[in-house]
CSV table of C-alpha atoms and ligand atoms in Angstrom, one decimal:
chain,number,residue,atom,x,y,z
B,1,MET,CA,-150.7,-9.9,114.3
B,2,GLU,CA,-151.5,-6.4,113.2
B,3,SER,CA,-154.8,-5.8,111.5
B,4,ASN,CA,-153.1,-5.5,108.1
B,5,GLY,CA,-151.9,-9.0,108.6
B,6,ARG,CA,-148.2,-8.2,109.0
B,7,THR,CA,-146.0,-9.4,111.8
B,8,LYS,CA,-143.3,-7.1,113.1
B,9,VAL,CA,-139.7,-8.2,112.5
B,10,LYS,CA,-138.9,-7.9,116.2
B,11,GLU,CA,-141.6,-10.5,117.0
B,12,LEU,CA,-140.5,-12.8,114.1
B,13,LEU,CA,-136.9,-12.8,115.2
B,14,ASN,CA,-138.0,-14.2,118.5
B,15,SER,CA,-140.5,-16.6,117.1
B,16,THR,CA,-140.2,-20.4,116.8
B,17,ALA,CA,-143.4,-20.9,114.9
B,18,TYR,CA,-141.5,-22.6,112.1
B,19,GLY,CA,-143.6,-23.6,109.1
B,20,SER,CA,-146.2,-20.9,109.6
B,21,ASP,CA,-147.0,-18.4,106.9
B,22,VAL,CA,-146.2,-14.8,107.7
B,23,ILE,CA,-146.4,-11.3,106.1
B,24,VAL,CA,-143.5,-8.9,106.6
B,25,LYS,CA,-143.6,-5.3,105.4
B,26,GLY,CA,-140.5,-3.1,105.5
B,27,TRP,CA,-137.6,-1.5,103.7
B,28,VAL,CA,-134.8,-3.3,101.9
B,29,ARG,CA,-131.5,-2.8,103.6
B,30,THR,CA,-129.5,-5.1,101.2
B,31,PHE,CA,-130.1,-7.6,98.5
B,32,ARG,CA,-127.3,-10.1,97.9
B,33,ASN,CA,-126.6,-12.8,95.4
B,34,ASP,CA,-130.1,-12.4,93.8
B,35,ARG,CA,-131.4,-14.3,96.8
B,36,PHE,CA,-131.1,-12.8,100.2
B,37,ILE,CA,-133.1,-9.7,101.2
B,38,ALA,CA,-132.4,-8.1,104.5
B,39,ILE,CA,-135.6,-6.4,105.5
B,40,ASN,CA,-136.0,-3.8,108.3
B,41,ASP,CA,-139.3,-2.5,109.5
B,42,GLY,CA,-138.1,-0.2,112.3
B,43,SER,CA,-139.4,-2.4,115.1
B,44,THR,CA,-135.8,-3.4,115.9
B,45,ILE,CA,-132.3,-2.5,114.6
B,46,ASN,CA,-132.0,-6.1,113.5
B,47,ASN,CA,-133.1,-7.2,110.0
B,48,ILE,CA,-134.9,-10.3,109.0
B,49,GLN,CA,-133.6,-12.3,106.0
B,50,ALA,CA,-136.0,-13.3,103.3
B,51,VAL,CA,-134.8,-15.8,100.8
B,52,VAL,CA,-136.1,-15.5,97.2
B,53,ASP,CA,-136.4,-18.4,94.8
B,54,PHE,CA,-134.7,-16.4,92.1
B,55,GLU,CA,-135.1,-19.0,89.4
B,56,ASN,CA,-138.8,-18.7,89.6
B,57,THR,CA,-139.0,-15.0,90.1
B,58,ASP,CA,-139.3,-12.4,87.4
B,59,ALA,CA,-135.9,-10.8,86.8
B,60,SER,CA,-137.5,-7.4,86.5
B,61,LEU,CA,-139.0,-7.7,90.0
B,62,LEU,CA,-135.6,-8.7,91.4
B,63,LYS,CA,-134.0,-5.6,89.9
B,64,ARG,CA,-136.4,-3.5,91.9
B,65,LEU,CA,-135.1,-4.9,95.2
B,66,THR,CA,-132.8,-2.0,95.8
B,67,THR,CA,-131.7,-0.5,99.1
B,68,GLY,CA,-134.5,1.7,100.5
B,69,ALA,CA,-137.3,0.1,98.5
B,70,ALA,CA,-140.5,-0.6,100.5
B,71,ILE,CA,-141.7,-4.2,100.1
B,72,SER,CA,-144.3,-6.7,101.3
B,73,VAL,CA,-143.2,-10.3,101.6
B,74,THR,CA,-145.4,-13.3,102.3
B,75,GLY,CA,-143.7,-16.6,103.0
B,76,LYS,CA,-142.9,-19.4,105.3
B,77,LEU,CA,-141.0,-18.8,108.5
B,78,ILE,CA,-138.2,-21.4,108.7
B,79,GLU,CA,-135.2,-22.1,110.9
B,80,SER,CA,-132.3,-20.4,109.3
B,81,GLN,CA,-129.5,-22.4,107.7
B,82,GLY,CA,-127.1,-19.5,107.7
B,83,ALA,CA,-125.1,-18.1,110.6
B,84,GLY,CA,-126.1,-15.0,112.4
B,85,GLN,CA,-129.9,-15.5,112.5
B,86,LYS,CA,-132.3,-18.0,114.0
B,87,VAL,CA,-135.1,-17.6,111.5
B,88,GLU,CA,-135.6,-16.5,108.0
B,89,ILE,CA,-138.5,-16.3,105.5
B,90,GLN,CA,-138.9,-18.5,102.4
B,91,VAL,CA,-140.5,-16.1,100.0
B,92,LYS,CA,-143.7,-17.2,98.3
B,93,GLN,CA,-145.0,-13.8,97.3
B,94,LEU,CA,-143.2,-10.5,96.8
B,95,GLU,CA,-144.6,-7.1,96.2
B,96,ILE,CA,-142.9,-3.8,95.8
B,97,LEU,CA,-144.8,-1.1,97.6
B,98,GLY,CA,-142.5,1.7,96.8
B,99,ASP,CA,-139.4,1.8,94.5
B,100,SER,CA,-136.2,3.4,95.5
B,101,ASP,CA,-133.9,4.4,92.7
B,102,ALA,CA,-130.5,3.0,93.6
B,103,GLU,CA,-128.7,5.7,91.6
B,104,LYS,CA,-130.4,8.5,93.6
B,105,PHE,CA,-131.0,7.1,97.1
B,106,PRO,CA,-128.3,8.7,99.3
B,107,LEU,CA,-128.0,5.9,101.8
B,108,GLN,CA,-125.8,3.0,100.8
B,109,PRO,CA,-125.4,-0.2,102.8
B,110,LYS,CA,-122.2,1.0,104.3
B,111,LYS,CA,-121.1,3.3,107.2
B,112,HIS,CA,-121.9,7.0,106.7
B,113,SER,CA,-120.4,9.8,108.7
B,114,LEU,CA,-122.7,11.5,111.2
B,115,GLU,CA,-122.0,14.8,109.5
B,116,PHE,CA,-123.2,13.4,106.2
B,117,LEU,CA,-126.3,12.0,107.9
B,118,ARG,CA,-127.1,15.4,109.4
B,119,GLU,CA,-127.3,16.8,105.9
B,120,ILE,CA,-129.8,14.2,105.0
B,121,GLY,CA,-131.7,14.4,108.3
B,122,HIS,CA,-134.9,13.5,106.6
B,123,LEU,CA,-133.6,10.1,105.8
B,124,ARG,CA,-131.3,9.4,108.7
B,125,PHE,CA,-134.0,7.6,110.6
B,126,ARG,CA,-133.4,4.7,108.3
B,127,THR,CA,-130.0,3.9,109.8
B,128,ASN,CA,-129.4,1.6,112.7
B,129,THR,CA,-127.7,4.4,114.7
B,130,PHE,CA,-130.7,6.7,114.5
B,131,ASN,CA,-133.2,3.9,115.0
B,132,ALA,CA,-131.4,3.1,118.3
B,133,VAL,CA,-131.1,6.7,119.3
B,134,PHE,CA,-134.8,7.5,118.9
B,135,LYS,CA,-135.8,4.3,120.6
B,136,VAL,CA,-133.7,5.2,123.6
B,137,ARG,CA,-135.0,8.8,123.5
B,138,HIS,CA,-138.5,7.4,123.6
B,139,ALA,CA,-137.8,5.1,126.5
B,140,LEU,CA,-136.2,7.9,128.5
B,141,ALA,CA,-139.2,10.2,127.9
B,142,PHE,CA,-141.6,7.4,129.0
B,143,ALA,CA,-139.5,6.6,132.1
B,144,ILE,CA,-139.5,10.3,133.1
B,145,HIS,CA,-143.3,10.4,133.1
B,146,GLN,CA,-143.4,7.1,134.9
B,147,PHE,CA,-141.0,8.3,137.6
B,148,PHE,CA,-143.1,11.4,138.3
B,149,ASN,CA,-146.4,9.7,138.0
B,150,ASP,CA,-145.4,7.0,140.5
B,151,ARG,CA,-144.6,9.7,143.0
B,152,GLY,CA,-147.8,11.7,142.6
B,153,PHE,CA,-146.4,14.6,140.6
B,154,VAL,CA,-148.8,16.5,138.3
B,155,TYR,CA,-147.6,17.1,134.7
B,156,MET,CA,-148.1,20.8,134.0
B,157,HIS,CA,-148.1,22.3,130.5
B,158,THR,CA,-146.5,25.7,130.9
B,159,PRO,CA,-146.9,28.3,128.1
B,160,ILE,CA,-144.6,28.3,125.1
B,161,ILE,CA,-145.3,31.9,124.3
B,162,THR,CA,-144.5,34.2,127.3
B,163,ALA,CA,-144.5,37.9,127.9
B,164,SER,CA,-142.0,37.7,130.7
B,165,ASP,CA,-138.6,38.7,129.6
B,166,ALA,CA,-137.3,38.7,133.2
B,167,GLU,CA,-135.9,35.3,133.8
B,168,GLY,CA,-132.7,36.0,132.1
B,169,ALA,CA,-131.9,32.3,131.4
B,170,GLY,CA,-130.8,33.1,127.9
B,171,GLU,CA,-131.4,35.2,124.8
B,172,MET,CA,-134.9,34.9,123.5
B,173,PHE,CA,-136.7,34.6,120.2
B,174,ARG,CA,-139.4,37.2,119.7
B,175,VAL,CA,-142.9,36.1,118.7
B,176,THR,CA,-144.8,38.7,116.6
B,177,SER,CA,-147.5,39.0,114.0
B,178,LEU,CA,-146.4,42.5,113.0
B,179,ASP,CA,-145.2,43.2,109.5
B,180,MET,CA,-141.6,43.6,110.4
B,181,ALA,CA,-140.8,45.2,107.0
B,182,ASN,CA,-143.2,48.0,107.9
B,183,PRO,CA,-143.9,47.9,111.7
B,184,PRO,CA,-146.2,50.4,113.5
B,185,LEU,CA,-144.1,52.9,115.4
B,186,SER,CA,-144.9,54.7,118.6
B,187,GLU,CA,-144.2,58.4,119.2
B,188,ASP,CA,-140.6,57.8,120.3
B,189,GLY,CA,-139.9,56.0,116.9
B,190,LYS,CA,-139.7,52.5,118.4
B,191,ILE,CA,-141.8,49.5,117.3
B,192,ASP,CA,-145.2,49.8,118.9
B,193,PHE,CA,-145.9,46.4,120.4
B,194,LYS,CA,-149.2,47.6,121.7
B,195,GLN,CA,-150.4,46.9,118.2
B,196,ASP,CA,-148.9,43.5,118.1
B,197,PHE,CA,-151.1,40.3,118.4
B,198,PHE,CA,-150.9,40.1,122.2
B,199,GLY,CA,-150.8,43.9,122.8
B,200,ARG,CA,-147.3,43.6,124.1
B,201,SER,CA,-144.0,42.1,123.1
B,202,THR,CA,-143.8,38.3,123.5
B,203,ASN,CA,-141.2,35.6,123.2
B,204,LEU,CA,-140.7,31.9,123.1
B,205,THR,CA,-140.2,30.5,126.6
B,206,VAL,CA,-136.7,29.8,127.9
B,207,SER,CA,-138.0,27.9,130.9
B,208,GLY,CA,-141.3,26.9,132.5
B,209,GLN,CA,-140.0,27.4,136.0
B,210,LEU,CA,-141.7,30.6,137.1
B,211,GLU,CA,-145.1,29.3,136.0
B,212,GLY,CA,-144.2,25.9,137.5
B,213,GLU,CA,-143.6,27.5,140.8
B,214,LEU,CA,-147.1,28.9,140.8
B,215,ALA,CA,-148.6,25.5,140.3
B,216,ALA,CA,-146.3,23.8,142.9
B,217,MET,CA,-147.4,26.3,145.5
B,218,ALA,CA,-150.9,24.8,145.3
B,219,LEU,CA,-150.6,21.3,143.9
B,220,GLY,CA,-147.4,20.5,145.9
B,221,GLU,CA,-145.4,18.5,143.4
B,222,ILE,CA,-145.4,19.3,139.7
B,223,TYR,CA,-143.2,18.8,136.7
B,224,THR,CA,-143.1,20.2,133.2
B,225,PHE,CA,-141.7,18.4,130.1
B,226,GLY,CA,-141.8,20.6,127.1
B,227,PRO,CA,-139.8,22.5,124.5
B,228,THR,CA,-137.8,25.6,125.4
B,229,PHE,CA,-136.0,28.0,123.2
B,230,ARG,CA,-132.8,30.0,123.5
B,231,ALA,CA,-131.3,32.2,120.9
B,232,GLU,CA,-127.8,31.7,122.2
B,233,ASN,CA,-125.4,31.9,119.4
B,234,SER,CA,-123.2,29.1,120.7
B,235,ASN,CA,-122.3,26.6,118.1
B,236,THR,CA,-121.4,23.8,120.5
B,237,THR,CA,-122.0,20.1,120.7
B,238,ARG,CA,-124.1,20.7,123.9
B,239,HIS,CA,-126.4,23.5,122.9
B,240,LEU,CA,-129.5,23.7,120.7
B,241,ALA,CA,-131.8,26.6,120.0
B,242,GLU,CA,-134.8,24.4,120.6
B,243,PHE,CA,-134.5,21.8,123.3
B,244,TRP,CA,-136.8,19.9,125.7
B,245,MET,CA,-136.6,20.4,129.4
B,246,ILE,CA,-138.0,18.6,132.4
B,247,GLU,CA,-138.6,20.9,135.3
B,248,PRO,CA,-139.9,19.5,138.6
B,249,GLU,CA,-140.9,21.9,141.3
B,250,VAL,CA,-141.7,20.8,144.8
B,251,ALA,CA,-143.3,22.6,147.7
B,252,PHE,CA,-141.5,22.2,151.1
B,253,ASN,CA,-138.4,20.8,149.6
B,254,ASP,CA,-135.0,22.2,150.5
B,255,LEU,CA,-131.7,22.0,148.5
B,256,LYS,CA,-130.9,18.6,149.9
B,257,ASP,CA,-134.3,17.2,149.0
B,258,ASN,CA,-133.9,18.7,145.6
B,259,ALA,CA,-130.5,17.0,145.0
B,260,GLN,CA,-132.0,13.7,146.2
B,261,LEU,CA,-134.9,14.0,143.8
B,262,ALA,CA,-132.6,14.7,140.9
B,263,GLU,CA,-130.3,11.8,141.7
B,264,SER,CA,-133.2,9.4,142.0
B,265,LEU,CA,-134.7,10.6,138.7
B,266,LEU,CA,-131.5,10.2,136.8
B,267,GLN,CA,-130.8,6.8,138.2
B,268,PHE,CA,-134.3,5.6,137.6
B,269,VAL,CA,-134.4,6.6,134.0
B,270,ILE,CA,-130.9,5.3,133.2
B,271,GLN,CA,-131.9,2.0,134.8
B,272,TYR,CA,-135.1,1.9,132.8
B,273,ALA,CA,-133.1,2.4,129.6
B,274,LEU,CA,-130.7,-0.4,130.6
B,275,GLU,CA,-133.6,-2.8,131.2
B,276,ASN,CA,-135.7,-1.8,128.2
B,277,CYS,CA,-133.3,-0.9,125.4
B,278,ALA,CA,-130.7,-3.7,125.8
B,279,ASP,CA,-130.3,-4.3,122.0
B,280,GLU,CA,-130.1,-0.6,121.2
B,281,LEU,CA,-127.5,0.1,123.9
B,282,GLU,CA,-125.4,-2.9,122.9
B,283,PHE,CA,-125.4,-1.5,119.4
B,284,LEU,CA,-124.6,2.0,120.6
B,285,LYS,CA,-121.8,0.7,122.8
B,286,ASN,CA,-120.2,-1.0,119.9
B,287,ARG,CA,-120.7,2.1,117.7
B,288,LEU,CA,-118.8,4.1,120.2
B,289,LEU,CA,-116.0,1.6,120.6
B,290,GLU,CA,-115.6,1.7,116.9
B,291,GLU,CA,-115.6,5.5,116.7
B,292,GLU,CA,-113.1,5.8,119.5
B,293,LYS,CA,-110.6,3.5,117.7
B,294,SER,CA,-109.6,6.4,115.6
B,295,LYS,CA,-108.7,8.5,118.7
B,296,PRO,CA,-105.5,8.5,120.7
B,297,GLN,CA,-105.5,6.1,123.6
B,298,ASP,CA,-105.8,8.8,126.3
B,299,GLU,CA,-108.9,10.3,124.7
B,300,ARG,CA,-110.8,7.1,124.7
B,301,SER,CA,-113.4,6.3,127.3
B,302,GLU,CA,-112.1,4.3,130.3
B,303,MET,CA,-115.4,2.4,130.4
B,304,ASP,CA,-117.7,1.2,127.7
B,305,LEU,CA,-121.1,2.7,127.4
B,306,ILE,CA,-123.0,0.1,129.3
B,307,ALA,CA,-120.5,-0.1,132.1
B,308,LYS,CA,-120.7,3.7,132.4
B,309,LEU,CA,-124.5,3.6,132.6
B,310,HIS,CA,-124.4,0.9,135.3
B,311,LEU,CA,-121.9,2.9,137.3
B,312,CYS,CA,-124.0,6.1,137.1
B,313,SER,CA,-127.2,4.4,137.9
B,314,THR,CA,-125.9,2.6,141.0
B,315,SER,CA,-123.2,4.8,142.7
B,316,ASN,CA,-124.1,7.8,144.8
B,317,PHE,CA,-123.3,11.1,143.2
B,318,GLU,CA,-120.5,13.1,144.8
B,319,ARG,CA,-121.8,16.1,146.6
B,320,LEU,CA,-119.7,19.2,147.3
B,321,THR,CA,-119.9,22.9,147.4
B,322,TYR,CA,-118.7,25.3,144.8
B,323,THR,CA,-116.1,26.6,147.3
B,324,GLU,CA,-114.7,23.1,147.8
B,325,ALA,CA,-114.7,22.6,144.0
B,326,ILE,CA,-112.7,25.8,143.5
B,327,GLU,CA,-110.1,24.5,146.0
B,328,ILE,CA,-109.8,21.3,144.1
B,329,LEU,CA,-109.5,23.1,140.7
B,330,ARG,CA,-107.1,25.6,142.0
B,331,ASN,CA,-104.7,22.9,143.1
B,332,SER,CA,-105.3,20.7,140.1
B,333,THR,CA,-102.4,19.7,137.7
B,334,PRO,CA,-104.0,21.3,134.6
B,335,ASN,CA,-104.5,24.6,136.6
B,336,LYS,CA,-100.9,24.6,137.8
B,337,LYS,CA,-99.5,23.7,134.4
B,338,LYS,CA,-101.7,26.3,132.9
B,339,LYS,CA,-103.5,23.7,130.7
B,340,PHE,CA,-107.0,25.1,131.4
B,341,LYS,CA,-108.1,27.8,128.9
B,342,TYR,CA,-109.6,29.7,131.8
B,343,LEU,CA,-107.3,29.4,134.8
B,344,ILE,CA,-108.9,29.2,138.2
B,345,GLU,CA,-107.5,32.0,140.4
B,346,ASN,CA,-110.2,33.5,142.5
B,347,TRP,CA,-113.3,32.4,144.3
B,348,GLY,CA,-116.2,33.7,142.3
B,349,ALA,CA,-115.1,32.5,138.9
B,350,ASP,CA,-117.8,30.9,136.8
B,351,LEU,CA,-116.9,27.3,136.0
B,352,GLN,CA,-116.3,26.5,132.4
B,353,SER,CA,-117.1,23.1,130.9
B,354,GLU,CA,-113.3,22.2,131.0
B,355,HIS,CA,-113.5,22.6,134.8
B,356,GLU,CA,-116.7,20.7,135.2
B,357,ARG,CA,-115.4,17.9,133.1
B,358,TYR,CA,-112.1,17.8,135.1
B,359,LEU,CA,-114.0,17.4,138.3
B,360,VAL,CA,-116.3,14.6,137.0
B,361,GLU,CA,-114.0,12.7,134.6
B,362,LYS,CA,-110.6,13.1,136.2
B,363,HIS,CA,-111.0,13.8,139.9
B,364,PHE,CA,-114.2,12.1,141.1
B,365,LYS,CA,-114.8,9.8,138.1
B,366,LYS,CA,-118.6,9.8,138.8
B,367,PRO,CA,-121.5,12.3,138.6
B,368,VAL,CA,-121.1,15.3,140.8
B,369,ILE,CA,-123.6,17.6,142.5
B,370,LEU,CA,-122.1,21.1,143.0
B,371,THR,CA,-124.0,23.4,145.4
B,372,ASP,CA,-123.9,26.8,146.9
B,373,TYR,CA,-122.6,28.9,144.1
B,374,PRO,CA,-121.7,32.6,144.4
B,375,LYS,CA,-124.9,34.6,144.1
B,376,ASP,CA,-123.4,36.9,141.4
B,377,ILE,CA,-123.2,34.1,138.8
B,378,LYS,CA,-126.7,32.8,139.5
B,379,SER,CA,-130.3,33.8,139.0
B,380,PHE,CA,-132.3,36.2,141.1
B,381,TYR,CA,-134.8,33.6,142.4
B,382,MET,CA,-132.3,31.4,144.1
B,383,ARG,CA,-132.4,31.3,147.9
B,384,GLN,CA,-129.8,33.4,149.6
B,385,ASN,CA,-127.6,31.6,152.1
B,386,ASP,CA,-126.7,33.1,155.5
B,387,ASP,CA,-123.1,33.9,154.4
B,388,GLY,CA,-124.4,36.7,152.3
B,389,LYS,CA,-122.2,35.5,149.4
B,390,THR,CA,-123.7,32.3,148.1
B,391,VAL,CA,-127.1,30.9,147.0
B,392,ALA,CA,-128.7,27.5,147.4
B,393,ALA,CA,-128.1,26.5,143.8
B,394,MET,CA,-127.1,23.1,142.5
B,395,ASP,CA,-125.7,21.9,139.2
B,396,ILE,CA,-125.3,18.2,138.4
B,397,LEU,CA,-122.3,17.4,136.2
B,398,PHE,CA,-122.1,14.2,134.2
B,399,PRO,CA,-119.1,12.5,132.6
B,400,GLY,CA,-118.7,13.5,128.9
B,401,ILE,CA,-121.6,16.0,129.2
B,402,GLY,CA,-120.8,18.6,131.9
B,403,GLU,CA,-123.9,20.3,133.2
B,404,ILE,CA,-127.0,18.1,132.8
B,405,ILE,CA,-129.1,19.7,135.5
B,406,GLY,CA,-129.3,23.2,136.9
B,407,GLY,CA,-131.6,23.9,139.9
B,408,SER,CA,-132.0,25.6,143.3
B,409,GLN,CA,-134.0,26.1,146.4
B,410,ARG,CA,-136.1,29.2,145.6
B,411,GLU,CA,-136.0,32.4,147.6
B,412,GLU,CA,-139.4,32.3,149.4
B,413,ARG,CA,-138.8,35.4,151.6
B,414,LEU,CA,-140.5,38.4,149.8
B,415,ASP,CA,-138.3,41.1,151.2
B,416,LEU,CA,-135.0,39.3,150.3
B,417,LEU,CA,-136.4,38.4,146.8
B,418,GLU,CA,-137.5,42.0,146.1
B,419,LYS,CA,-134.2,43.3,147.2
B,420,ARG,CA,-132.3,40.9,145.0
B,421,MET,CA,-134.5,41.7,142.0
B,422,HIS,CA,-133.8,45.4,142.5
B,423,GLU,CA,-130.0,44.8,142.6
B,424,MET,CA,-130.2,42.7,139.4
B,425,ASN,CA,-132.5,45.1,137.5
B,426,ILE,CA,-135.4,42.6,137.3
B,427,PRO,CA,-138.7,44.5,136.9
B,428,ALA,CA,-140.7,43.5,140.0
B,429,ASP,CA,-143.9,45.1,138.8
B,430,GLU,CA,-144.0,42.9,135.6
B,431,LEU,CA,-143.5,39.8,137.8
B,432,TYR,CA,-146.2,40.7,140.3
B,433,TRP,CA,-147.8,37.3,139.7
B,434,TYR,CA,-144.6,35.6,140.6
B,435,LEU,CA,-144.2,37.6,143.8
B,436,ASP,CA,-147.8,36.9,144.8
B,437,THR,CA,-146.7,33.3,145.7
B,438,ARG,CA,-144.5,35.0,148.3
B,439,ARG,CA,-147.2,37.4,149.4
B,440,PHE,CA,-149.9,34.7,150.0
B,441,GLY,CA,-148.8,31.6,151.9
B,442,THR,CA,-145.2,31.5,150.9
B,443,ALA,CA,-143.2,28.4,151.8
B,444,PRO,CA,-139.9,26.8,151.1
B,445,HIS,CA,-139.7,25.1,147.7
B,446,ALA,CA,-137.1,23.8,145.2
B,447,GLY,CA,-136.8,22.6,141.7
B,448,PHE,CA,-134.5,22.0,138.8
B,449,GLY,CA,-134.2,21.8,135.0
B,450,LEU,CA,-133.0,18.7,133.3
B,451,GLY,CA,-132.0,19.2,129.7
B,452,PHE,CA,-133.6,16.2,127.9
B,453,GLU,CA,-131.2,16.1,125.0
B,454,ARG,CA,-128.2,16.1,127.3
B,455,LEU,CA,-129.7,13.1,129.0
B,456,VAL,CA,-130.2,11.4,125.7
B,457,LEU,CA,-126.7,12.3,124.7
B,458,PHE,CA,-125.3,10.7,127.9
B,459,VAL,CA,-127.4,7.5,127.6
B,460,THR,CA,-126.8,6.9,123.9
B,461,GLY,CA,-123.1,7.8,124.0
B,462,MET,CA,-123.5,10.1,121.0
B,463,THR,CA,-121.2,13.1,121.0
B,464,ASN,CA,-123.2,15.8,119.2
B,465,ILE,CA,-126.5,17.0,120.6
B,466,ARG,CA,-127.7,17.5,117.1
B,467,ASP,CA,-127.7,13.7,116.7
B,468,VAL,CA,-130.2,13.0,119.5
B,469,ILE,CA,-133.1,15.2,118.4
B,470,ALA,CA,-135.0,14.5,115.2
B,471,PHE,CA,-134.8,17.9,113.7
B,472,PRO,CA,-132.1,20.1,115.4
B,473,ARG,CA,-132.5,23.8,115.6
B,474,ALA,CA,-129.2,25.7,116.0
B,475,PRO,CA,-127.6,28.8,114.5
B,476,LYS,CA,-128.1,28.7,110.7
B,477,THR,CA,-129.7,25.3,111.0
B,478,ALA,CA,-133.5,24.9,110.6
B,479,GLU,CA,-133.8,22.5,107.6
B,480,PHE,CA,-136.6,20.0,107.5
I,501,ATP,P1,-125.1,25.9,130.0
I,501,ATP,O1,-124.2,26.6,131.0
I,501,ATP,O2,-124.6,24.5,129.7
I,501,ATP,O3,-125.4,26.7,128.8
I,501,ATP,P2,-127.4,26.8,131.5
I,501,ATP,O4,-126.7,27.1,132.8
I,501,ATP,O5,-127.7,27.9,130.6
I,501,ATP,O6,-126.5,25.6,130.8
I,501,ATP,P3,-130.0,26.2,132.7
I,501,ATP,O7,-130.5,27.6,132.3
I,501,ATP,O8,-129.7,25.9,134.1
I,501,ATP,O9,-128.7,25.9,131.8
I,501,ATP,O10,-130.9,25.1,132.0
I,501,ATP,C1,-131.2,23.9,132.7
I,501,ATP,C2,-130.7,22.7,131.8
I,501,ATP,O11,-131.1,22.8,130.5
I,501,ATP,C3,-129.1,22.6,131.7
I,501,ATP,O12,-128.6,22.0,132.8
I,501,ATP,C4,-128.9,21.8,130.5
I,501,ATP,O13,-129.1,20.4,130.7
I,501,ATP,C5,-130.1,22.3,129.6
I,501,ATP,N1,-129.7,23.3,128.6
I,501,ATP,C6,-129.5,24.6,128.8
I,501,ATP,N2,-129.3,25.3,127.7
I,501,ATP,C7,-129.4,24.3,126.7
I,501,ATP,C8,-129.2,24.4,125.3
I,501,ATP,N3,-129.0,25.5,124.6
I,501,ATP,N4,-129.4,23.2,124.6
I,501,ATP,C9,-129.7,22.1,125.2
I,501,ATP,N5,-129.8,21.9,126.5
I,501,ATP,C10,-129.7,23.1,127.3
I,502,MN,MN1,-126.7,28.3,128.7
């Protein structure tokens, strides 16, 4: 029992304490036949049924039992007569805590489209779908911390406001306290950021990696789990302007260790969700089956959601190099039949999501770890391989998602790192602090970034990334 005397619906639905008096507080989902109230309190996607003795209840009170109203019910827990539930409550006392005008409340007890629910994002938590999604999201976040904590990693909070615009992971949002309608100008007529809050131009971080490396080179094993921001104007179902990233960084790890850590992490957290979110995943599995009914047969998933999660959490991920992947793609049917939007002709081409998804969904039919990409399509800090052409990068590709993780072994050799920065026009003097790790006791190390929403997308079987974060931030979208 909670201190306010209420018992949660989740607990009551599993209770056999027939005959005892209980208090339930929650929101009305439906009220049928002037008798049956389905109450949801968020503790589970399942409702508890409360039966009203309508002949002895004030008609004006019954009228207020509308979808969305908050109520408190006191009554006797009894074995249910009806099908579909084990227990129900025989109402003795009924109190309306907060009315909900049925004419105006936008959620009706019927299926709403996800597009519509996005427009009423402030209310969509009240649907079963979003209840399930946010429960799974929570479980995954918890499992991530547990995974790292069990292995002795230190959780680092890297800065959200950064002055380094060197990483080049994406377009950045500027942070300023200047009056942008009337900014101070320097002699050359440009905005004088020396007069800005931090005395320099600053941005929202696109990644905590560089700072994470500094910590790893002393603490050994660290991870970050925080918000990152990219002003990329890509209106896709896989990109947000504000998303959460998990970035482990480990001293003395090479690329193979890095891939192993990533695989273990993903399998651990998926397994955790399977074990701890059974009801939610069952619901989401059925939601997806229902949604896919409207699709042509060949676009439907071959496996249901839970089978897919089992497969990915138990089978080894396929490991291959970029060069091997290019060969497979070059000889693939969609490439030969010119079905790809971007045809694979030459080594060096950047892989598009159509290629990534072909490899994962059609060719290997399981998660894939691609390694050793051409250096020209990857970041300056990735360790240069002996062939002079590739770097020790890795991307992990997941069915239905494409890239879920991007990572690498880092270039620990100062001379090679400085040379690469020069070639790529990265200002080495601004990043003196980063280079210091290579100057003083440098050592091999590796890490990766896992996009949290892409993980949640995969585990929930949702199709749009805006439906797995409470308040999505995307181009022209910052409501609520
Ligand atoms: P993509 O090619 O899909 O845009 P990226 O190569 O830019 O990804 P990284 O910079 O390697 O991605 O970031 C690490 C991880 O962060 C990615 O593997 C992905 O899971 C996630 N991620 C990257 N950009 C976004 C975004 N805009 N919204 C949500 N997640 C993202
Ligand atoms: Mn990107």
